Amino acid sequence: MKNNIKNEYIKIGSLIGTRGLKGEFKVYPTTDFLEDRFYIGANVFLYNETINNLKKVTISSVNQMKTLLVTFKEINTIEEAETFIRYDVLINKDENKLPEGFYYEHDLIDLEVFTNEGHFVGIITEILEYAPYKTFRVKRENKKDVLIPYIDTFVIKTDLENKRIIINPIEGLLWK
């Protein structure tokens, strides 16, 4: 996402296909708060980074079967819907706060990782999604990257203000 879009909006999904003739979309969700983000009446934005196109829309129906199916008040035909395939679904960051203890993924990228004993491990470069939890890819100096599960067993403290995460590594986690 372009910087001004990245600062103002949060990606909650991607439009991956259509269903039916009335503009229903198949959505790949990228949020942990599905019911809080995808509901009838919610204002969201459809965004295509390649052409820098941002369109405000209102969710008019939500159906979760094998995939998440969503329609928007402003898009009513298959022809119109097909022009939005591969767009991202965004929400306004300031209007959608997270519960205490939860963080937006892009806020965690570039944080420094330290052990609970104060040893520098590396910098978070990517967040991977492995069921049932997210995993940090941490780039280390002169060593292979390490993958650290983002669960309470390993992550003791997330400190956005000081741009660091404190972990409790189990034996063998950082061996190479």
mmCIF file of C-alpha atoms in Angstrom:
data_model
loop_
_atom_site.group_PDB
_atom_site.id
_atom_site.type_symbol
_atom_site.label_atom_id
_atom_site.label_comp_id
_atom_site.label_asym_id
_atom_site.label_seq_id
_atom_site.Cartn_x
_atom_site.Cartn_y
_atom_site.Cartn_z
ATOM 1 C CA MET A 1 0.000 0.000 0.000
ATOM 2 C CA LYS A 2 1.135 3.520 -0.663
ATOM 3 C CA ASN A 3 2.291 5.360 2.490
ATOM 4 C CA ASN A 4 -0.668 7.734 2.937
ATOM 5 C CA ILE A 5 -3.094 4.830 2.445
ATOM 6 C CA LYS A 6 -1.052 2.634 4.835
ATOM 7 C CA ASN A 7 -1.169 5.319 7.547
ATOM 8 C CA GLU A 8 -4.929 5.926 7.312
ATOM 9 C CA TYR A 9 -6.375 2.503 6.475
ATOM 10 C CA ILE A 10 -6.086 -1.128 7.550
ATOM 11 C CA LYS A 11 -6.498 -4.067 5.181
ATOM 12 C CA ILE A 12 -9.186 -6.492 6.363
ATOM 13 C CA GLY A 13 -9.529 -8.632 3.247
ATOM 14 C CA SER A 14 -9.156 -9.108 -0.503
ATOM 15 C CA LEU A 15 -11.805 -9.551 -3.185
ATOM 16 C CA ILE A 16 -10.861 -12.871 -4.789
ATOM 17 C CA GLY A 17 -13.856 -13.639 -6.997
ATOM 18 C CA THR A 18 -17.524 -13.147 -7.686
ATOM 19 C CA ARG A 19 -20.597 -15.306 -7.197
ATOM 20 C CA GLY A 20 -23.926 -14.974 -8.949
ATOM 21 C CA LEU A 21 -25.145 -12.189 -11.214
ATOM 22 C CA LYS A 22 -25.886 -9.459 -8.669
ATOM 23 C CA GLY A 23 -22.360 -8.462 -7.667
ATOM 24 C CA GLU A 24 -21.657 -10.757 -4.735
ATOM 25 C CA PHE A 25 -17.957 -11.081 -3.870
ATOM 26 C CA LYS A 26 -15.875 -13.896 -2.464
ATOM 27 C CA VAL A 27 -13.633 -12.317 0.152
ATOM 28 C CA TYR A 28 -10.380 -13.625 1.599
ATOM 29 C CA PRO A 29 -10.420 -12.077 5.113
ATOM 30 C CA THR A 30 -7.162 -10.876 6.684
ATOM 31 C CA THR A 31 -8.588 -9.798 10.031
ATOM 32 C CA ASP A 32 -8.924 -11.665 13.304
ATOM 33 C CA PHE A 33 -12.139 -9.741 14.029
ATOM 34 C CA LEU A 34 -14.438 -10.911 11.236
ATOM 35 C CA GLU A 35 -17.763 -10.052 12.899
ATOM 36 C CA ASP A 36 -16.493 -6.630 13.987
ATOM 37 C CA ARG A 37 -15.310 -5.722 10.470
ATOM 38 C CA PHE A 38 -17.755 -7.402 8.078
ATOM 39 C CA TYR A 39 -21.335 -6.536 9.035
ATOM 40 C CA ILE A 40 -24.362 -5.044 7.284
ATOM 41 C CA GLY A 41 -24.077 -1.263 7.197
ATOM 42 C CA ALA A 42 -20.308 -1.131 7.670
ATOM 43 C CA ASN A 43 -18.509 1.460 5.575
ATOM 44 C CA VAL A 44 -15.382 0.024 3.987
ATOM 45 C CA PHE A 45 -13.082 1.015 1.153
ATOM 46 C CA LEU A 46 -12.087 -0.950 -1.939
ATOM 47 C CA TYR A 47 -8.511 -0.207 -2.960
ATOM 48 C CA ASN A 48 -6.343 -1.082 -5.936
ATOM 49 C CA GLU A 49 -2.728 -0.089 -5.314
ATOM 50 C CA THR A 50 -1.657 -0.510 -8.951
ATOM 51 C CA ILE A 51 -3.991 2.223 -10.202
ATOM 52 C CA ASN A 52 -4.296 3.990 -6.814
ATOM 53 C CA ASN A 53 -8.095 3.721 -6.856
ATOM 54 C CA LEU A 54 -10.022 4.022 -3.577
ATOM 55 C CA LYS A 55 -13.809 3.612 -3.500
ATOM 56 C CA LYS A 56 -15.993 3.940 -0.392
ATOM 57 C CA VAL A 57 -18.761 1.307 -0.220
ATOM 58 C CA THR A 58 -21.325 0.049 2.291
ATOM 59 C CA ILE A 59 -21.751 -3.631 3.084
ATOM 60 C CA SER A 60 -25.310 -4.734 2.298
ATOM 61 C CA SER A 61 -25.029 -8.472 3.014
ATOM 62 C CA VAL A 62 -22.594 -10.901 4.614
ATOM 63 C CA ASN A 63 -22.759 -14.672 4.374
ATOM 64 C CA GLN A 64 -20.097 -17.019 5.633
ATOM 65 C CA MET A 65 -20.160 -20.434 4.045
ATOM 66 C CA LYS A 66 -16.905 -22.090 2.984
ATOM 67 C CA THR A 67 -15.798 -18.605 1.987
ATOM 68 C CA LEU A 68 -16.899 -15.173 3.110
ATOM 69 C CA LEU A 69 -19.503 -13.748 0.698
ATOM 70 C CA VAL A 70 -20.192 -10.003 0.743
ATOM 71 C CA THR A 71 -22.289 -7.580 -1.311
ATOM 72 C CA PHE A 72 -21.996 -3.815 -1.396
ATOM 73 C CA LYS A 73 -24.859 -1.337 -1.788
ATOM 74 C CA GLU A 74 -23.004 0.483 -4.600
ATOM 75 C CA ILE A 75 -22.192 -2.595 -6.761
ATOM 76 C CA ASN A 76 -25.194 -4.444 -8.196
ATOM 77 C CA THR A 77 -24.118 -6.360 -11.307
ATOM 78 C CA ILE A 78 -21.619 -9.064 -12.124
ATOM 79 C CA GLU A 79 -20.036 -6.824 -14.775
ATOM 80 C CA GLU A 80 -19.401 -4.044 -12.279
ATOM 81 C CA ALA A 81 -18.198 -6.507 -9.615
ATOM 82 C CA GLU A 82 -15.647 -8.070 -11.942
ATOM 83 C CA THR A 83 -13.862 -4.715 -12.260
ATOM 84 C CA PHE A 84 -13.069 -4.895 -8.515
ATOM 85 C CA ILE A 85 -11.535 -8.381 -8.390
ATOM 86 C CA ARG A 86 -8.135 -8.328 -6.641
ATOM 87 C CA TYR A 87 -8.974 -5.094 -4.822
ATOM 88 C CA ASP A 88 -8.200 -4.939 -1.105
ATOM 89 C CA VAL A 89 -10.930 -4.244 1.445
ATOM 90 C CA LEU A 90 -9.825 -1.514 3.865
ATOM 91 C CA ILE A 91 -11.235 0.191 6.934
ATOM 92 C CA ASN A 92 -10.396 3.571 8.409
ATOM 93 C CA LYS A 93 -7.746 3.024 11.100
ATOM 94 C CA ASP A 94 -8.906 5.871 13.367
ATOM 95 C CA GLU A 95 -12.520 4.651 13.399
ATOM 96 C CA ASN A 96 -11.663 1.014 14.166
ATOM 97 C CA LYS A 97 -9.634 0.592 17.328
ATOM 98 C CA LEU A 98 -8.355 -2.804 18.455
ATOM 99 C CA PRO A 99 -9.003 -4.303 21.888
ATOM 100 C CA GLU A 100 -6.272 -3.990 24.532
ATOM 101 C CA GLY A 101 -3.358 -6.329 23.817
ATOM 102 C CA PHE A 102 -3.972 -6.590 20.060
ATOM 103 C CA TYR A 103 -1.848 -4.880 17.408
ATOM 104 C CA TYR A 104 -2.056 -4.164 13.706
ATOM 105 C CA GLU A 105 0.423 -6.344 11.854
ATOM 106 C CA HIS A 106 2.064 -3.448 10.031
ATOM 107 C CA ASP A 107 2.849 -1.852 13.420
ATOM 108 C CA LEU A 108 4.909 -4.931 14.355
ATOM 109 C CA ILE A 109 7.098 -4.951 11.231
ATOM 110 C CA ASP A 110 10.598 -3.514 11.922
ATOM 111 C CA LEU A 111 10.306 -3.925 15.697
ATOM 112 C CA GLU A 112 13.495 -5.098 17.405
ATOM 113 C CA VAL A 113 13.317 -8.447 19.175
ATOM 114 C CA PHE A 114 15.159 -9.026 22.455
ATOM 115 C CA THR A 115 15.285 -12.008 24.788
ATOM 116 C CA ASN A 116 14.049 -11.638 28.364
ATOM 117 C CA GLU A 117 17.743 -11.522 29.332
ATOM 118 C CA GLY A 118 18.337 -8.456 27.139
ATOM 119 C CA HIS A 119 20.108 -10.118 24.174
ATOM 120 C CA PHE A 120 19.314 -8.628 20.760
ATOM 121 C CA VAL A 121 17.836 -11.275 18.430
ATOM 122 C CA GLY A 122 16.964 -9.313 15.287
ATOM 123 C CA ILE A 123 14.255 -7.343 13.521
ATOM 124 C CA ILE A 124 10.777 -8.518 12.522
ATOM 125 C CA THR A 125 10.575 -8.466 8.717
ATOM 126 C CA GLU A 126 7.392 -10.410 8.069
ATOM 127 C CA ILE A 127 4.377 -11.883 9.805
ATOM 128 C CA LEU A 128 3.329 -15.291 8.562
ATOM 129 C CA GLU A 129 -0.030 -16.874 9.187
ATOM 130 C CA TYR A 130 0.165 -20.496 10.219
ATOM 131 C CA ALA A 131 -2.912 -21.977 11.828
ATOM 132 C CA PRO A 132 -3.628 -21.568 14.686
ATOM 133 C CA TYR A 133 -1.328 -18.562 15.307
ATOM 134 C CA LYS A 134 0.748 -15.901 13.583
ATOM 135 C CA THR A 135 4.525 -16.230 13.376
ATOM 136 C CA PHE A 136 7.232 -13.564 13.170
ATOM 137 C CA ARG A 137 10.093 -13.886 10.707
ATOM 138 C CA VAL A 138 13.035 -12.263 12.480
ATOM 139 C CA LYS A 139 16.081 -11.249 10.429
ATOM 140 C CA ARG A 140 19.283 -11.794 12.367
ATOM 141 C CA GLU A 141 22.739 -10.439 11.694
ATOM 142 C CA ASN A 142 25.059 -13.025 10.093
ATOM 143 C CA LYS A 143 22.634 -15.857 10.917
ATOM 144 C CA LYS A 144 19.610 -17.494 9.356
ATOM 145 C CA ASP A 145 16.222 -15.903 9.937
ATOM 146 C CA VAL A 146 14.317 -17.337 12.877
ATOM 147 C CA LEU A 147 10.569 -17.944 13.096
ATOM 148 C CA ILE A 148 8.951 -17.069 16.420
ATOM 149 C CA PRO A 149 5.305 -17.933 17.127
ATOM 150 C CA TYR A 150 3.312 -14.915 18.330
ATOM 151 C CA ILE A 151 1.870 -16.628 21.389
ATOM 152 C CA ASP A 152 2.127 -15.932 25.115
ATOM 153 C CA THR A 153 4.549 -18.827 25.625
ATOM 154 C CA PHE A 154 7.210 -16.957 23.606
ATOM 155 C CA VAL A 155 6.208 -13.272 23.522
ATOM 156 C CA ILE A 156 6.415 -11.659 26.947
ATOM 157 C CA LYS A 157 5.902 -8.021 25.989
ATOM 158 C CA THR A 158 5.020 -6.003 22.904
ATOM 159 C CA ASP A 159 6.206 -2.414 23.340
ATOM 160 C CA LEU A 160 5.227 -0.273 20.348
ATOM 161 C CA GLU A 161 6.379 2.923 22.041
ATOM 162 C CA ASN A 162 9.981 1.674 22.269
ATOM 163 C CA LYS A 163 9.703 -0.372 19.048
ATOM 164 C CA ARG A 164 10.620 -3.681 20.645
ATOM 165 C CA ILE A 165 9.301 -7.109 21.528
ATOM 166 C CA ILE A 166 10.620 -9.156 24.423
ATOM 167 C CA ILE A 167 10.600 -12.933 24.000
ATOM 168 C CA ASN A 168 11.220 -15.927 26.229
ATOM 169 C CA PRO A 169 13.051 -18.306 23.878
ATOM 170 C CA ILE A 170 12.810 -22.000 24.562
ATOM 171 C CA GLU A 171 15.964 -24.076 24.331
ATOM 172 C CA GLY A 172 16.981 -24.560 20.689
ATOM 173 C CA LEU A 173 14.859 -21.728 19.241
ATOM 174 C CA LEU A 174 17.846 -19.471 18.486
ATOM 175 C CA TRP A 175 20.558 -22.108 18.069
ATOM 176 C CA LYS A 176 21.675 -21.340 14.507
#
